Coordinates of C-alpha atoms in Angstrom, one line a residue:
M13 CA -25.2 14.7 -18.6
A14 CA -21.8 13.4 -19.5
R15 CA -19.4 13.2 -16.8
R16 CA -17.3 16.3 -17.6
E17 CA -21.2 18.0 -16.4
L18 CA -21.6 16.4 -13.9
I19 CA -18.6 17.7 -12.5
D20 CA -18.5 21.2 -13.6
R21 CA -22.2 21.8 -12.4
W22 CA -20.9 22.4 -8.9
R23 CA -18.5 25.0 -9.6
T24 CA -21.0 27.7 -9.3
G25 CA -23.3 28.4 -6.1
N26 CA -23.9 28.2 -2.5
L27 CA -25.2 24.5 -2.9
R28 CA -21.9 23.3 -2.8
T29 CA -20.9 24.9 1.1
E30 CA -24.3 24.1 2.6
I31 CA -23.8 20.0 1.1
L32 CA -20.4 19.8 2.7
R33 CA -21.6 21.0 5.2
R34 CA -24.3 18.7 6.0
L35 CA -22.2 15.8 4.8
A36 CA -19.8 16.9 7.8
D37 CA -22.2 16.9 10.5
G38 CA -24.4 14.9 9.6
S39 CA -27.7 17.0 8.8
S40 CA -30.3 15.8 6.5
L41 CA -30.2 16.4 2.7
L42 CA -33.8 16.1 1.5
D43 CA -34.8 19.5 2.2
L44 CA -32.0 20.4 -0.4
E45 CA -32.8 21.5 -3.8
L46 CA -31.3 18.1 -5.2
S47 CA -33.4 16.3 -8.1
T48 CA -32.7 12.1 -7.4
V49 CA -31.3 9.1 -9.9
E50 CA -33.3 5.7 -9.4
G51 CA -34.4 6.5 -6.3
R52 CA -31.4 8.7 -4.6
L53 CA -30.8 12.4 -4.0
D54 CA -28.6 13.4 -6.7
L55 CA -24.8 14.2 -5.6
R56 CA -22.6 12.8 -8.8
G57 CA -20.1 14.4 -9.4
F58 CA -19.5 16.2 -6.1
P59 CA -16.4 17.6 -5.1
A60 CA -15.8 16.4 -1.3
G61 CA -11.7 16.0 -1.3
G62 CA -10.5 16.0 2.2
L63 CA -14.0 15.9 3.9
D64 CA -13.7 15.3 7.5
S65 CA -17.4 13.6 8.1
Q66 CA -18.1 12.1 12.5
A67 CA -20.6 9.9 12.8
P68 CA -23.5 11.0 10.4
T69 CA -25.3 8.0 8.6
I70 CA -25.3 8.6 4.7
A71 CA -28.6 6.8 2.8
G72 CA -29.5 7.2 -0.5
V73 CA -27.3 8.9 -2.1
D74 CA -25.6 8.4 -5.7
L75 CA -22.0 9.8 -5.7
Q76 CA -21.3 8.2 -8.9
Y77 CA -17.6 10.5 -10.4
A78 CA -17.4 12.1 -7.3
T79 CA -14.4 13.6 -5.9
L80 CA -13.6 12.0 -2.0
A81 CA -10.3 11.7 -2.1
R82 CA -8.2 11.9 1.3
A83 CA -11.1 12.5 2.5
H84 CA -11.8 11.2 6.6
L85 CA -14.9 9.3 7.3
E86 CA -15.1 8.4 11.2
D87 CA -17.8 6.1 12.5
V88 CA -20.0 7.4 9.1
N89 CA -22.6 5.1 7.9
F90 CA -23.3 4.7 4.0
R91 CA -26.4 2.2 2.7
D92 CA -28.0 2.1 -0.5
C93 CA -25.2 4.5 -1.8
R94 CA -23.5 4.5 -5.2
F95 CA -19.8 5.6 -5.7
D96 CA -19.8 4.1 -9.7
G97 CA -16.3 6.2 -10.5
A98 CA -15.9 8.1 -7.6
D99 CA -12.0 9.1 -6.4
L100 CA -12.0 7.7 -2.7
T101 CA -7.9 7.5 -3.2
R102 CA -6.5 7.8 0.7
A103 CA -9.9 7.7 1.6
V104 CA -9.7 6.8 5.4
F105 CA -12.8 4.8 7.0
T106 CA -13.0 4.0 10.7
D107 CA -15.5 2.7 12.6
G108 CA -18.5 2.7 10.1
S109 CA -20.0 0.7 7.3
I110 CA -21.2 0.5 4.0
A111 CA -24.1 -1.6 2.8
E112 CA -26.1 -2.7 0.0
S113 CA -23.9 -0.1 -2.7
T114 CA -21.8 -0.1 -5.5
M115 CA -18.4 1.3 -6.1
V116 CA -17.8 -0.2 -9.7
R117 CA -14.9 0.8 -11.0
A118 CA -14.3 3.6 -8.2
T119 CA -10.4 4.5 -7.6
L120 CA -9.8 3.3 -4.1
Q121 CA -6.1 2.9 -4.3
E122 CA -4.4 3.9 -1.1
A123 CA -7.3 3.9 0.8
I124 CA -7.5 2.8 4.7
L125 CA -10.1 0.6 6.5
A126 CA -10.3 0.5 10.3
R127 CA -12.8 -0.9 12.6
T128 CA -15.5 -0.8 9.9
T129 CA -18.3 -3.5 8.2
W130 CA -18.6 -3.3 4.5
Q131 CA -22.0 -5.6 3.7
S132 CA -23.0 -6.0 0.2
V133 CA -20.7 -3.8 -2.1
D134 CA -20.1 -4.8 -5.3
L135 CA -15.8 -3.4 -6.3
T136 CA -16.3 -4.6 -10.0
G137 CA -13.4 -2.9 -12.0
A138 CA -12.2 -0.4 -9.0
K139 CA -8.7 0.0 -8.8
M140 CA -7.4 -0.8 -6.1
K141 CA -3.6 -1.0 -5.5
K142 CA -1.7 -0.7 -2.4
F143 CA -5.6 -0.9 0.1
S144 CA -5.4 -1.6 3.1
A145 CA -7.9 -2.7 5.6
E146 CA -7.8 -4.0 9.1
R147 CA -10.1 -6.2 11.5
T148 CA -12.9 -5.1 9.5
H149 CA -16.2 -7.7 8.6
F150 CA -16.9 -7.6 4.5
A151 CA -19.4 -9.4 3.7
G152 CA -21.5 -10.4 0.6
C153 CA -18.8 -8.2 -1.6
T154 CA -17.1 -8.7 -5.3
F155 CA -13.3 -7.9 -5.4
P156 CA -11.5 -7.0 -8.2
A157 CA -7.8 -7.2 -8.6
L158 CA -6.1 -6.5 -5.6
P159 CA -2.6 -5.0 -6.1
K160 CA -0.4 -5.0 -2.9
A161 CA -3.7 -4.3 -0.7
E162 CA -3.1 -5.7 2.6
F163 CA -6.5 -7.7 4.9
A164 CA -5.1 -7.7 8.6
G165 CA -7.0 -9.4 11.6
C166 CA -9.9 -9.6 8.7
T167 CA -13.6 -11.3 8.8
I168 CA -14.0 -12.1 5.4
E169 CA -17.4 -13.6 4.3
D170 CA -19.7 -15.0 1.7
S171 CA -17.4 -13.2 -1.1
V172 CA -15.9 -13.2 -4.1
F173 CA -12.3 -12.3 -5.5
T174 CA -12.3 -12.2 -9.1
G175 CA -9.5 -10.5 -10.5
A176 CA -5.6 -11.7 -9.8
L177 CA -3.8 -11.8 -6.2
I178 CA -0.5 -9.6 -6.7
E179 CA 1.4 -9.7 -4.3
T180 CA -2.4 -9.6 -1.8
R181 CA -1.9 -10.8 1.6
F182 CA -4.1 -11.7 4.2
L183 CA -2.7 -11.6 7.5
G184 CA -3.6 -13.1 10.5
R185 CA -1.2 -13.7 12.9
A186 CA -1.1 -11.4 15.7
H187 CA -4.6 -10.6 15.6
D188 CA -7.7 -12.4 17.7
S189 CA -9.6 -13.8 14.6
A190 CA -8.8 -13.5 10.5
V191 CA -11.0 -15.5 8.9
L192 CA -11.9 -16.2 4.8
R193 CA -15.5 -17.7 4.9
R194 CA -17.2 -19.1 2.0
V195 CA -15.1 -16.9 -0.1
T196 CA -14.2 -18.1 -4.0
F197 CA -11.0 -17.0 -5.2
Q198 CA -12.0 -17.1 -8.8
S199 CA -8.7 -15.9 -10.7
D200 CA -5.1 -18.3 -10.5
E201 CA -3.3 -15.4 -11.8
A202 CA -1.5 -14.6 -8.2
K203 CA 2.4 -13.5 -8.1
Y204 CA 3.5 -13.1 -4.4
P205 CA 0.6 -13.7 -2.2
E206 CA 0.4 -14.4 1.3
F207 CA -2.0 -15.6 3.7
D208 CA -0.4 -16.1 6.9
G209 CA -2.5 -17.4 9.9
V210 CA -6.0 -16.8 8.2
D211 CA -9.0 -19.5 9.1
F212 CA -10.2 -21.0 5.8
D213 CA -13.6 -22.5 6.6
E214 CA -15.3 -23.5 2.8
V215 CA -12.6 -21.8 0.8
T216 CA -12.6 -21.9 -2.6
F217 CA -9.5 -22.2 -5.1
P218 CA -9.5 -22.2 -8.9
P219 CA -8.4 -26.0 -10.4
G220 CA -4.7 -26.6 -10.3
D221 CA -1.5 -26.2 -8.6
N222 CA -0.6 -22.0 -9.7
L223 CA -1.9 -21.7 -5.8
I224 CA -0.7 -24.3 -3.4
V225 CA -3.1 -24.9 -0.4
V226 CA -3.0 -25.8 3.3
P227 CA -6.9 -25.4 4.2
R228 CA -6.6 -25.8 7.8
N229 CA -4.0 -26.6 10.7
F230 CA -0.8 -25.8 8.4
K231 CA 1.7 -25.8 11.6
D232 CA 0.8 -29.5 12.0
V233 CA 0.4 -30.0 8.2
A234 CA 4.4 -28.8 7.4
E235 CA 5.4 -30.7 10.4
R236 CA 4.0 -33.9 9.7
A237 CA 5.2 -32.7 5.4
G238 CA 8.6 -32.6 6.8
R239 CA 8.8 -35.7 8.5
L240 CA 7.3 -36.7 5.4
S241 CA 10.2 -36.2 3.5
S242 CA 12.7 -36.7 6.0
G243 CA 14.2 -39.4 3.5
R244 CA 14.4 -36.9 0.8
D245 CA 18.3 -36.1 1.1
D246 CA 18.4 -34.7 -2.6
Q247 CA 18.4 -30.5 -2.4
A248 CA 14.5 -30.5 -3.2
G249 CA 14.2 -32.3 0.1
K250 CA 16.6 -30.1 1.6
D251 CA 14.6 -26.4 0.6
L252 CA 11.2 -28.6 1.3
R253 CA 12.4 -28.4 5.4
R254 CA 14.3 -25.2 5.2
F255 CA 10.9 -23.5 3.5
L256 CA 8.0 -25.3 5.5
S257 CA 9.9 -24.1 8.7
H258 CA 10.5 -20.7 8.3
E259 CA 6.7 -20.4 6.9
S260 CA 5.6 -23.0 10.4
L261 CA 7.7 -20.9 13.1
R262 CA 7.5 -17.6 12.6
P263 CA 5.6 -16.5 15.9
G264 CA 1.9 -15.9 15.8
L265 CA 0.7 -18.9 14.1
R266 CA -2.8 -19.9 15.1
A267 CA -3.5 -23.9 14.8
T268 CA -6.6 -23.6 12.8
A269 CA -5.0 -21.6 10.4
G270 CA -4.5 -22.0 6.9
W271 CA -1.8 -20.9 4.2
A272 CA -1.1 -20.8 0.5
T273 CA 1.0 -19.8 -1.5
A274 CA 1.5 -19.0 -5.2
R275 CA 3.8 -22.5 -7.0
H276 CA 5.9 -19.7 -8.5
V277 CA 7.0 -18.4 -5.3
L278 CA 9.4 -22.1 -5.0
V279 CA 9.8 -22.4 -8.4
D280 CA 11.5 -18.7 -8.6
G281 CA 13.0 -18.8 -4.8
Y282 CA 15.2 -21.9 -4.9
P283 CA 17.8 -23.6 -6.3
S284 CA 15.5 -26.9 -6.7
G285 CA 12.8 -25.4 -8.1
A286 CA 9.8 -26.8 -10.3
E287 CA 11.0 -30.2 -8.2
L288 CA 10.8 -28.8 -5.3
A289 CA 7.4 -27.3 -6.3
D290 CA 5.6 -31.0 -7.1
L291 CA 6.9 -32.1 -4.2
A292 CA 5.4 -29.8 -1.4
V293 CA 2.5 -30.3 -3.4
T294 CA 2.8 -33.9 -3.1
M295 CA 3.7 -33.6 0.9
L296 CA 1.5 -31.5 2.0
R297 CA -1.8 -33.0 0.3
R298 CA -0.6 -36.4 1.9
A299 CA 0.7 -34.8 5.1
A300 CA -3.2 -33.0 5.4
E301 CA -4.5 -36.4 4.8
D302 CA -3.0 -38.2 7.5
I303 CA -3.6 -35.2 9.6
D304 CA -7.5 -35.4 9.3
A305 CA -7.9 -39.0 9.7
V306 CA -6.6 -38.5 13.0
R307 CA -8.6 -35.6 13.8

């Protein structure tokens, strides 16, 4: 069936009301007259906008093109579900999980996650502007471009970021833990990304200097880089020390945390521009090498 047909079929009959009730309270869907698609219950195109669901397990359901916009999903555990092309705009996920599922080309704009677990979730092509996650564990996930998305106090493991980072924020300050572990960033398209107080563990960034990266111990590396540049009394040297002081002295930075910024943040934001960016790359690399040598 075409997308329009999948959606329109739910406009008549009493089945929709019963499905909504069961999705909300966790009752089984298996005894309803639902067909299957590739082994999953067929809820393609199902309208569940604003659904308020608490504590059910929803497994083996095809929700392609479904509407879950503004849904409140508290302690809901999804497994082996298909959300491809679904609308999850402003959906709120708390304390639950999504595992072994796909959200290819889904819409998750302004979706909010808190204390959830997402494992083996394919988000290829998803729309995720202003997506927000706090204290969430991601493992084995594939992420698209992330305009203005935020990950605060999150652990992200064995995952790939395939698209541009446009004002994307990875925040660790004021959180007990924020870790990127065995993570790969494939795109060097970055506009004001922020990696602030996050531990890097086997993180791969794209080659080149579009992103300036300190993989660990940023606070010590910044202090060392400032000392190494002390002989530079020109504008670039002064701007570098001012910038590093600002970045490293804000409260809540853990000693082990890494750090990264886009090169153009320095080029566009300081009088010395490209010269400052080149100096930052050189001094930070040298400082990181010095610190690694004595540890």
